[in-house]
Amino acid sequence: MIGRHEWAVTAKQPSLQGKVALVTGANSGLGFETACGLAMRGARLLLPVRNNARGLVAVENLKTRCPTAEVDLLTLDLSSLESVAACAAVVAHHTNRLDFLINNAGVMAPARRKETQDGFELQFGTNHLGHFALTYHLRPLLEAAAGGGVVVTVASLAACKGSIHFDDLQFRHRYSPFGAYQQSKLANLLFARELARRAGDAGWKLHSRAAHPGWSSTSIVANGPASALPGPIGKVEETLGGVVLRIMGQSAARGAEPLLYAALSPAARDGDYYGPQGRAERRGLPGPAHVPPEALKASTAERLWDVSERLTGLGW
């Protein structure tokens, strides 16, 4: 068994030769580092991206880091249920099984309320409903994997302060940038745990776990609240945010370790949550993470699942 201490130094274990992995949001940050970790272990990568130009740059950088990487670039806009379904159909043409699905891509705290193409609040629609739908469409490929495919859904420390606003899921009445973000990340955690429960009860041949990166220095801060501020102010906010994350947090590469741990470690268990083991789970080696009380409520998880089915039109 690979312990937490050994995990950081066993960069090429376990071997993933012959395995297929799909990582959302892999053009930068946590997704890119997670994809690198999987490629270094020999996995074939399917990388769905919204911006093809950025995707090509990411593939070039990934192959610089791991020259033997086998990568297929796909198109995916998680803010569109039509795009999610189309991407899943393309994935089925590329492979007859999926060993790993890393639900990582996300939007963070835009200053003004925005909607997806389907009319959902952008963060709830992208971070949660987009991945809910993608996992639904890819379930046959996950169940076709030997031993069942592993789904890792990326939550956040923000989930600890979140709640599911069933009376206003789309934040139409009073929009809060971080309130909506916290809701979406709590939804990610609830989804991962409920998927594990339902898979166990129904005998679905797949595994579901959740992970968070602690405080990791990635572009989600620059692309989120800082991007809406006037040029000079936004740059200052982005710089200050990056400095704080570097001092009190960790790099994107270290932040990706809990995601890889959840996907690959023999110690990882379905329905469990993984993150850094340092102070307040902001940084450190990967291991079990604290599950906030809201994420432990079975009634909330079941209700969110039912609402998500209704909103996406997808019945599991």
mmCIF file of C-alpha atoms in Angstrom:
data_model
loop_
_atom_site.group_PDB
_atom_site.id
_atom_site.type_symbol
_atom_site.label_atom_id
_atom_site.label_comp_id
_atom_site.label_asym_id
_atom_site.label_seq_id
_atom_site.Cartn_x
_atom_site.Cartn_y
_atom_site.Cartn_z
ATOM 1 C CA MET A 1 0.000 0.000 0.000
ATOM 2 C CA ILE A 2 1.245 3.478 -0.839
ATOM 3 C CA GLY A 3 1.284 5.633 2.305
ATOM 4 C CA ARG A 4 0.853 9.401 2.356
ATOM 5 C CA HIS A 5 4.589 10.028 2.882
ATOM 6 C CA GLU A 6 5.605 7.831 -0.022
ATOM 7 C CA TRP A 7 2.923 9.248 -2.346
ATOM 8 C CA ALA A 8 4.817 12.451 -3.181
ATOM 9 C CA VAL A 9 7.956 10.575 -4.249
ATOM 10 C CA THR A 10 6.426 7.721 -6.272
ATOM 11 C CA ALA A 11 5.816 9.859 -9.344
ATOM 12 C CA LYS A 12 5.411 6.909 -11.723
ATOM 13 C CA GLN A 13 3.465 4.517 -9.493
ATOM 14 C CA PRO A 14 1.116 2.863 -9.974
ATOM 15 C CA SER A 15 1.630 2.086 -13.667
ATOM 16 C CA LEU A 16 -1.340 3.179 -15.781
ATOM 17 C CA GLN A 17 -0.212 1.625 -19.056
ATOM 18 C CA GLY A 18 -3.293 0.726 -21.093
ATOM 19 C CA LYS A 19 -5.578 2.957 -18.995
ATOM 20 C CA VAL A 20 -7.656 5.828 -20.390
ATOM 21 C CA ALA A 21 -8.306 9.029 -18.438
ATOM 22 C CA LEU A 22 -10.412 12.121 -19.140
ATOM 23 C CA VAL A 23 -9.633 15.353 -17.262
ATOM 24 C CA THR A 24 -11.796 18.451 -17.595
ATOM 25 C CA GLY A 25 -10.109 21.842 -17.379
ATOM 26 C CA ALA A 26 -6.704 20.372 -18.206
ATOM 27 C CA ASN A 27 -5.419 23.344 -20.201
ATOM 28 C CA SER A 28 -4.002 24.930 -17.008
ATOM 29 C CA GLY A 29 -3.623 24.724 -13.235
ATOM 30 C CA LEU A 30 -4.847 21.685 -11.324
ATOM 31 C CA GLY A 31 -6.239 19.987 -14.407
ATOM 32 C CA PHE A 32 -2.952 20.314 -16.284
ATOM 33 C CA GLU A 33 -0.924 19.012 -13.346
ATOM 34 C CA THR A 34 -3.347 16.124 -12.809
ATOM 35 C CA ALA A 35 -3.137 15.242 -16.501
ATOM 36 C CA CYS A 36 0.666 15.310 -16.258
ATOM 37 C CA GLY A 37 0.569 12.992 -13.254
ATOM 38 C CA LEU A 38 -1.613 10.519 -15.118
ATOM 39 C CA ALA A 39 0.484 10.741 -18.317
ATOM 40 C CA MET A 40 3.750 10.205 -16.407
ATOM 41 C CA ARG A 41 2.275 6.945 -15.125
ATOM 42 C CA GLY A 42 1.434 5.861 -18.687
ATOM 43 C CA ALA A 43 -2.268 6.717 -19.056
ATOM 44 C CA ARG A 44 -3.709 7.767 -22.391
ATOM 45 C CA LEU A 45 -5.346 11.178 -22.005
ATOM 46 C CA LEU A 46 -8.567 12.605 -23.372
ATOM 47 C CA LEU A 47 -8.515 16.353 -22.757
ATOM 48 C CA PRO A 48 -11.779 18.209 -23.516
ATOM 49 C CA VAL A 49 -11.292 21.978 -23.646
ATOM 50 C CA ARG A 50 -13.457 24.986 -24.481
ATOM 51 C CA ASN A 51 -10.673 26.961 -26.187
ATOM 52 C CA ASN A 52 -8.853 24.893 -28.806
ATOM 53 C CA ALA A 53 -5.879 27.273 -29.085
ATOM 54 C CA ARG A 54 -5.207 27.061 -25.350
ATOM 55 C CA GLY A 55 -5.705 23.325 -25.542
ATOM 56 C CA LEU A 56 -3.016 22.973 -28.202
ATOM 57 C CA VAL A 57 -0.588 24.971 -26.060
ATOM 58 C CA ALA A 58 -1.409 22.734 -23.088
ATOM 59 C CA VAL A 59 -0.757 19.588 -25.149
ATOM 60 C CA GLU A 60 2.575 21.008 -26.296
ATOM 61 C CA ASN A 61 3.546 21.822 -22.695
ATOM 62 C CA LEU A 62 2.372 18.422 -21.503
ATOM 63 C CA LYS A 63 4.464 16.630 -24.113
ATOM 64 C CA THR A 64 7.467 18.744 -23.139
ATOM 65 C CA ARG A 65 7.019 17.509 -19.582
ATOM 66 C CA CYS A 66 6.170 13.943 -20.660
ATOM 67 C CA PRO A 67 7.376 13.242 -24.238
ATOM 68 C CA THR A 68 5.714 9.811 -24.386
ATOM 69 C CA ALA A 69 2.252 11.166 -23.505
ATOM 70 C CA GLU A 70 -0.603 10.025 -25.738
ATOM 71 C CA VAL A 71 -3.156 12.843 -25.864
ATOM 72 C CA ASP A 72 -6.404 13.441 -27.747
ATOM 73 C CA LEU A 73 -7.806 16.976 -27.629
ATOM 74 C CA LEU A 74 -11.614 17.255 -27.596
ATOM 75 C CA THR A 75 -14.105 20.116 -27.469
ATOM 76 C CA LEU A 76 -16.262 20.726 -24.406
ATOM 77 C CA ASP A 77 -18.192 23.657 -22.977
ATOM 78 C CA LEU A 78 -19.514 22.592 -19.574
ATOM 79 C CA SER A 79 -21.896 25.555 -19.560
ATOM 80 C CA SER A 80 -23.860 23.907 -22.388
ATOM 81 C CA LEU A 81 -25.718 20.622 -21.892
ATOM 82 C CA GLU A 82 -25.748 20.176 -25.673
ATOM 83 C CA SER A 83 -21.943 20.473 -25.776
ATOM 84 C CA VAL A 84 -21.618 18.018 -22.870
ATOM 85 C CA ALA A 85 -23.695 15.403 -24.684
ATOM 86 C CA ALA A 86 -21.801 15.970 -27.942
ATOM 87 C CA CYS A 87 -18.431 15.623 -26.216
ATOM 88 C CA ALA A 88 -19.471 12.370 -24.546
ATOM 89 C CA ALA A 89 -20.502 10.998 -27.940
ATOM 90 C CA VAL A 90 -17.067 11.872 -29.344
ATOM 91 C CA VAL A 91 -15.378 10.215 -26.363
ATOM 92 C CA ALA A 92 -17.254 7.006 -27.206
ATOM 93 C CA HIS A 93 -15.661 7.113 -30.670
ATOM 94 C CA HIS A 94 -12.186 7.419 -29.150
ATOM 95 C CA THR A 95 -12.433 4.612 -26.595
ATOM 96 C CA ASN A 96 -14.653 1.726 -25.523
ATOM 97 C CA ARG A 97 -13.918 2.291 -21.833
ATOM 98 C CA LEU A 98 -12.915 5.035 -19.420
ATOM 99 C CA ASP A 99 -10.746 4.158 -16.432
ATOM 100 C CA PHE A 100 -10.629 7.649 -14.875
ATOM 101 C CA LEU A 101 -12.870 10.686 -15.067
ATOM 102 C CA ILE A 102 -11.547 13.774 -13.270
ATOM 103 C CA ASN A 103 -14.327 16.365 -12.913
ATOM 104 C CA ASN A 104 -12.053 19.348 -12.347
ATOM 105 C CA ALA A 105 -12.964 22.352 -14.516
ATOM 106 C CA GLY A 106 -14.612 25.253 -12.761
ATOM 107 C CA VAL A 107 -15.663 28.887 -12.715
ATOM 108 C CA MET A 108 -14.980 31.013 -9.639
ATOM 109 C CA ALA A 109 -16.947 34.000 -8.365
ATOM 110 C CA PRO A 110 -17.610 36.263 -11.357
ATOM 111 C CA ALA A 111 -18.485 39.689 -9.942
ATOM 112 C CA ARG A 112 -21.736 39.918 -11.902
ATOM 113 C CA ARG A 113 -24.290 37.147 -12.212
ATOM 114 C CA LYS A 114 -24.033 35.246 -15.483
ATOM 115 C CA GLU A 115 -25.996 32.360 -16.957
ATOM 116 C CA THR A 116 -25.111 29.241 -18.899
ATOM 117 C CA GLN A 117 -26.562 28.578 -22.333
ATOM 118 C CA ASP A 118 -29.351 26.646 -20.601
ATOM 119 C CA GLY A 119 -30.275 29.492 -18.238
ATOM 120 C CA PHE A 120 -28.560 28.267 -15.066
ATOM 121 C CA GLU A 121 -26.424 30.468 -12.818
ATOM 122 C CA LEU A 122 -22.959 30.110 -14.354
ATOM 123 C CA GLN A 123 -21.139 28.517 -11.406
ATOM 124 C CA PHE A 124 -23.890 26.074 -10.429
ATOM 125 C CA GLY A 125 -24.515 25.238 -14.083
ATOM 126 C CA THR A 126 -20.854 24.737 -15.000
ATOM 127 C CA ASN A 127 -19.207 23.408 -11.858
ATOM 128 C CA HIS A 128 -22.026 21.089 -10.807
ATOM 129 C CA LEU A 129 -24.668 20.479 -13.489
ATOM 130 C CA GLY A 130 -22.127 20.279 -16.326
ATOM 131 C CA HIS A 131 -20.161 17.580 -14.529
ATOM 132 C CA PHE A 132 -23.350 15.843 -13.354
ATOM 133 C CA ALA A 133 -24.407 15.543 -17.009
ATOM 134 C CA LEU A 134 -20.955 14.572 -18.271
ATOM 135 C CA THR A 135 -20.691 11.756 -15.729
ATOM 136 C CA TYR A 136 -24.184 10.568 -16.684
ATOM 137 C CA HIS A 137 -23.286 10.365 -20.384
ATOM 138 C CA LEU A 138 -19.926 8.678 -19.713
ATOM 139 C CA ARG A 139 -21.323 6.115 -17.261
ATOM 140 C CA PRO A 140 -21.435 3.259 -19.844
ATOM 141 C CA LEU A 141 -17.735 3.779 -20.603
ATOM 142 C CA LEU A 142 -16.888 3.959 -16.901
ATOM 143 C CA GLU A 143 -18.755 0.710 -16.257
ATOM 144 C CA ALA A 144 -16.901 -0.917 -19.167
ATOM 145 C CA ALA A 145 -13.518 -0.370 -17.464
ATOM 146 C CA ALA A 146 -11.919 -3.328 -15.722
ATOM 147 C CA GLY A 147 -12.965 -3.145 -12.096
ATOM 148 C CA GLY A 148 -15.100 -0.091 -12.843
ATOM 149 C CA GLY A 149 -13.937 3.405 -13.722
ATOM 150 C CA VAL A 150 -13.017 5.918 -11.024
ATOM 151 C CA VAL A 151 -14.735 9.312 -10.904
ATOM 152 C CA VAL A 152 -12.977 12.053 -8.930
ATOM 153 C CA THR A 153 -15.010 15.237 -8.505
ATOM 154 C CA VAL A 154 -13.048 18.267 -7.356
ATOM 155 C CA ALA A 155 -14.596 20.275 -4.535
ATOM 156 C CA SER A 156 -12.952 23.049 -2.509
ATOM 157 C CA LEU A 157 -12.396 24.336 1.000
ATOM 158 C CA ALA A 158 -15.129 26.782 -0.011
ATOM 159 C CA ALA A 159 -17.607 23.911 0.344
ATOM 160 C CA CYS A 160 -17.195 24.142 4.130
ATOM 161 C CA LYS A 161 -19.009 27.485 4.143
ATOM 162 C CA GLY A 162 -21.554 26.602 1.474
ATOM 163 C CA SER A 163 -25.214 25.683 1.555
ATOM 164 C CA ILE A 164 -27.650 24.574 -1.146
ATOM 165 C CA HIS A 165 -30.214 27.340 -1.700
ATOM 166 C CA PHE A 166 -33.092 25.191 -2.903
ATOM 167 C CA ASP A 167 -35.386 28.221 -2.778
ATOM 168 C CA ASP A 168 -33.086 30.099 -5.185
ATOM 169 C CA LEU A 169 -30.554 27.703 -6.718
ATOM 170 C CA GLN A 170 -29.860 30.091 -9.589
ATOM 171 C CA PHE A 171 -29.242 33.127 -7.316
ATOM 172 C CA ARG A 172 -31.787 35.172 -9.267
ATOM 173 C CA HIS A 173 -33.008 37.196 -6.286
ATOM 174 C CA ARG A 174 -29.785 38.141 -4.522
ATOM 175 C CA TYR A 175 -26.551 37.195 -6.270
ATOM 176 C CA SER A 176 -23.446 36.627 -4.149
ATOM 177 C CA PRO A 177 -20.299 35.781 -6.161
ATOM 178 C CA PHE A 178 -18.692 33.691 -3.432
ATOM 179 C CA GLY A 179 -22.010 32.433 -2.082
ATOM 180 C CA ALA A 180 -22.775 30.959 -5.507
ATOM 181 C CA TYR A 181 -19.245 29.536 -5.729
ATOM 182 C CA GLN A 182 -19.533 27.946 -2.285
ATOM 183 C CA GLN A 183 -22.875 26.416 -3.259
ATOM 184 C CA SER A 184 -21.404 24.942 -6.453
ATOM 185 C CA LYS A 185 -18.442 23.379 -4.635
ATOM 186 C CA LEU A 186 -20.660 21.938 -1.908
ATOM 187 C CA ALA A 187 -22.786 20.523 -4.734
ATOM 188 C CA ASN A 188 -19.647 18.883 -6.176
ATOM 189 C CA LEU A 189 -18.967 17.184 -2.838
ATOM 190 C CA LEU A 190 -22.583 16.122 -2.349
ATOM 191 C CA PHE A 191 -22.671 14.718 -5.896
ATOM 192 C CA ALA A 192 -19.499 12.668 -5.402
ATOM 193 C CA ARG A 193 -20.775 11.149 -2.176
ATOM 194 C CA GLU A 194 -24.295 10.502 -3.492
ATOM 195 C CA LEU A 195 -22.927 8.932 -6.679
ATOM 196 C CA ALA A 196 -20.880 6.535 -4.549
ATOM 197 C CA ARG A 197 -23.945 5.651 -2.468
ATOM 198 C CA ARG A 198 -26.197 5.083 -5.469
ATOM 199 C CA ALA A 199 -23.525 3.103 -7.306
ATOM 200 C CA GLY A 200 -23.212 0.809 -4.299
ATOM 201 C CA ASP A 201 -26.970 0.404 -3.888
ATOM 202 C CA ALA A 202 -27.716 -0.115 -7.578
ATOM 203 C CA GLY A 203 -24.632 -2.157 -8.419
ATOM 204 C CA TRP A 204 -23.231 0.354 -10.905
ATOM 205 C CA LYS A 205 -19.711 -0.690 -11.824
ATOM 206 C CA LEU A 206 -17.933 2.563 -11.000
ATOM 207 C CA HIS A 207 -16.216 4.313 -8.101
ATOM 208 C CA SER A 208 -16.803 7.871 -6.911
ATOM 209 C CA ARG A 209 -14.583 9.976 -4.683
ATOM 210 C CA ALA A 210 -14.048 13.673 -3.985
ATOM 211 C CA ALA A 211 -10.907 15.750 -3.492
ATOM 212 C CA HIS A 212 -9.868 19.332 -2.914
ATOM 213 C CA PRO A 213 -6.494 21.019 -3.606
ATOM 214 C CA GLY A 214 -6.227 23.163 -0.488
ATOM 215 C CA TRP A 215 -4.997 26.649 -1.272
ATOM 216 C CA SER A 216 -3.363 26.232 -4.651
ATOM 217 C CA SER A 217 -1.960 28.922 -6.891
ATOM 218 C CA THR A 218 -3.888 28.563 -10.150
ATOM 219 C CA SER A 219 -5.435 30.793 -12.797
ATOM 220 C CA ILE A 220 -8.959 30.370 -11.393
ATOM 221 C CA VAL A 221 -8.369 33.432 -9.172
ATOM 222 C CA ALA A 222 -7.248 35.592 -12.087
ATOM 223 C CA ASN A 223 -10.098 34.315 -14.263
ATOM 224 C CA GLY A 224 -12.648 34.834 -11.490
ATOM 225 C CA PRO A 225 -13.119 37.890 -9.253
ATOM 226 C CA ALA A 226 -9.972 39.702 -10.410
ATOM 227 C CA SER A 227 -11.008 39.540 -14.064
ATOM 228 C CA ALA A 228 -14.063 41.749 -13.480
ATOM 229 C CA LEU A 229 -12.110 44.615 -11.919
ATOM 230 C CA PRO A 230 -10.685 47.570 -13.886
ATOM 231 C CA GLY A 231 -7.307 46.790 -15.463
ATOM 232 C CA PRO A 232 -4.798 48.129 -12.896
ATOM 233 C CA ILE A 233 -6.958 47.184 -9.896
ATOM 234 C CA GLY A 234 -7.549 43.712 -11.277
ATOM 235 C CA LYS A 235 -3.814 43.226 -11.758
ATOM 236 C CA VAL A 236 -3.116 44.277 -8.164
ATOM 237 C CA GLU A 237 -5.856 41.964 -6.857
ATOM 238 C CA GLU A 238 -4.529 39.095 -8.964
ATOM 239 C CA THR A 239 -0.951 39.706 -7.793
ATOM 240 C CA LEU A 240 -1.910 39.965 -4.117
ATOM 241 C CA GLY A 241 -4.050 36.848 -4.374
ATOM 242 C CA GLY A 242 -1.176 34.954 -5.984
ATOM 243 C CA VAL A 243 1.265 36.078 -3.275
ATOM 244 C CA VAL A 244 -1.079 34.990 -0.476
ATOM 245 C CA LEU A 245 -1.622 31.605 -2.106
ATOM 246 C CA ARG A 246 2.105 31.065 -2.583
ATOM 247 C CA ILE A 247 2.925 31.989 1.023
ATOM 248 C CA MET A 248 0.057 30.236 2.806
ATOM 249 C CA GLY A 249 -0.810 27.642 0.185
ATOM 250 C CA GLN A 250 1.019 25.554 -2.374
ATOM 251 C CA SER A 251 1.721 25.128 -6.080
ATOM 252 C CA ALA A 252 -0.756 23.721 -8.567
ATOM 253 C CA ALA A 253 1.413 20.599 -8.816
ATOM 254 C CA ARG A 254 1.120 19.984 -5.079
ATOM 255 C CA GLY A 255 -2.560 20.876 -5.212
ATOM 256 C CA ALA A 256 -3.086 18.140 -7.794
ATOM 257 C CA GLU A 257 -1.720 15.456 -5.460
ATOM 258 C CA PRO A 258 -5.004 14.936 -3.548
ATOM 259 C CA LEU A 259 -6.799 14.493 -6.884
ATOM 260 C CA LEU A 260 -4.295 11.856 -7.967
ATOM 261 C CA TYR A 261 -4.427 10.270 -4.515
ATOM 262 C CA ALA A 262 -8.219 9.977 -4.700
ATOM 263 C CA ALA A 263 -7.978 8.405 -8.157
ATOM 264 C CA LEU A 264 -5.024 6.080 -7.670
ATOM 265 C CA SER A 265 -4.156 5.321 -4.054
ATOM 266 C CA PRO A 266 -5.115 1.859 -2.763
ATOM 267 C CA ALA A 267 -6.059 3.655 0.454
ATOM 268 C CA ALA A 268 -8.753 5.765 -1.273
ATOM 269 C CA ARG A 269 -12.334 4.667 -0.626
ATOM 270 C CA ASP A 270 -15.575 5.331 -2.484
ATOM 271 C CA GLY A 271 -17.619 8.180 -1.063
ATOM 272 C CA ASP A 272 -14.643 9.614 0.840
ATOM 273 C CA TYR A 273 -13.013 13.036 0.542
ATOM 274 C CA TYR A 274 -9.296 13.791 0.200
ATOM 275 C CA GLY A 275 -7.142 16.896 0.562
ATOM 276 C CA PRO A 276 -3.863 18.266 1.973
ATOM 277 C CA GLN A 277 -2.978 17.223 5.514
ATOM 278 C CA GLY A 278 -1.363 20.461 6.696
ATOM 279 C CA ARG A 279 -2.852 23.182 8.873
ATOM 280 C CA ALA A 280 -6.489 23.907 7.960
ATOM 281 C CA GLU A 281 -5.986 21.594 4.942
ATOM 282 C CA ARG A 282 -4.405 24.454 2.999
ATOM 283 C CA ARG A 283 -1.226 22.593 2.006
ATOM 284 C CA GLY A 284 0.697 19.379 2.582
ATOM 285 C CA LEU A 285 0.709 15.730 1.597
ATOM 286 C CA PRO A 286 -2.624 14.188 0.551
ATOM 287 C CA GLY A 287 -4.912 12.192 2.804
ATOM 288 C CA PRO A 288 -8.445 12.160 4.268
ATOM 289 C CA ALA A 289 -10.207 15.547 4.320
ATOM 290 C CA HIS A 290 -12.821 16.937 6.702
ATOM 291 C CA VAL A 291 -16.352 16.532 5.359
ATOM 292 C CA PRO A 292 -18.448 19.586 6.327
ATOM 293 C CA PRO A 293 -21.739 18.901 8.148
ATOM 294 C CA GLU A 294 -23.843 20.082 5.181
ATOM 295 C CA ALA A 295 -22.230 17.417 2.987
ATOM 296 C CA LEU A 296 -23.158 14.696 5.484
ATOM 297 C CA LYS A 297 -26.901 15.276 5.143
ATOM 298 C CA ALA A 298 -28.362 12.406 3.125
ATOM 299 C CA SER A 299 -31.632 14.281 2.585
ATOM 300 C CA THR A 300 -29.777 17.235 1.038
ATOM 301 C CA ALA A 301 -27.762 14.950 -1.248
ATOM 302 C CA GLU A 302 -30.871 13.102 -2.416
ATOM 303 C CA ARG A 303 -32.793 16.307 -3.011
ATOM 304 C CA LEU A 304 -29.918 17.869 -4.947
ATOM 305 C CA TRP A 305 -29.655 14.722 -7.075
ATOM 306 C CA ASP A 306 -33.373 14.783 -7.887
ATOM 307 C CA VAL A 307 -33.280 18.503 -8.724
ATOM 308 C CA SER A 308 -30.188 17.975 -10.895
ATOM 309 C CA GLU A 309 -31.932 15.219 -12.834
ATOM 310 C CA ARG A 310 -34.915 17.472 -13.422
ATOM 311 C CA LEU A 311 -32.842 20.496 -14.478
ATOM 312 C CA THR A 312 -30.657 18.498 -16.887
ATOM 313 C CA GLY A 313 -33.449 16.234 -18.113
ATOM 314 C CA LEU A 314 -31.272 13.202 -17.376
ATOM 315 C CA GLY A 315 -32.637 10.305 -15.334
ATOM 316 C CA TRP A 316 -30.014 7.964 -13.957
#
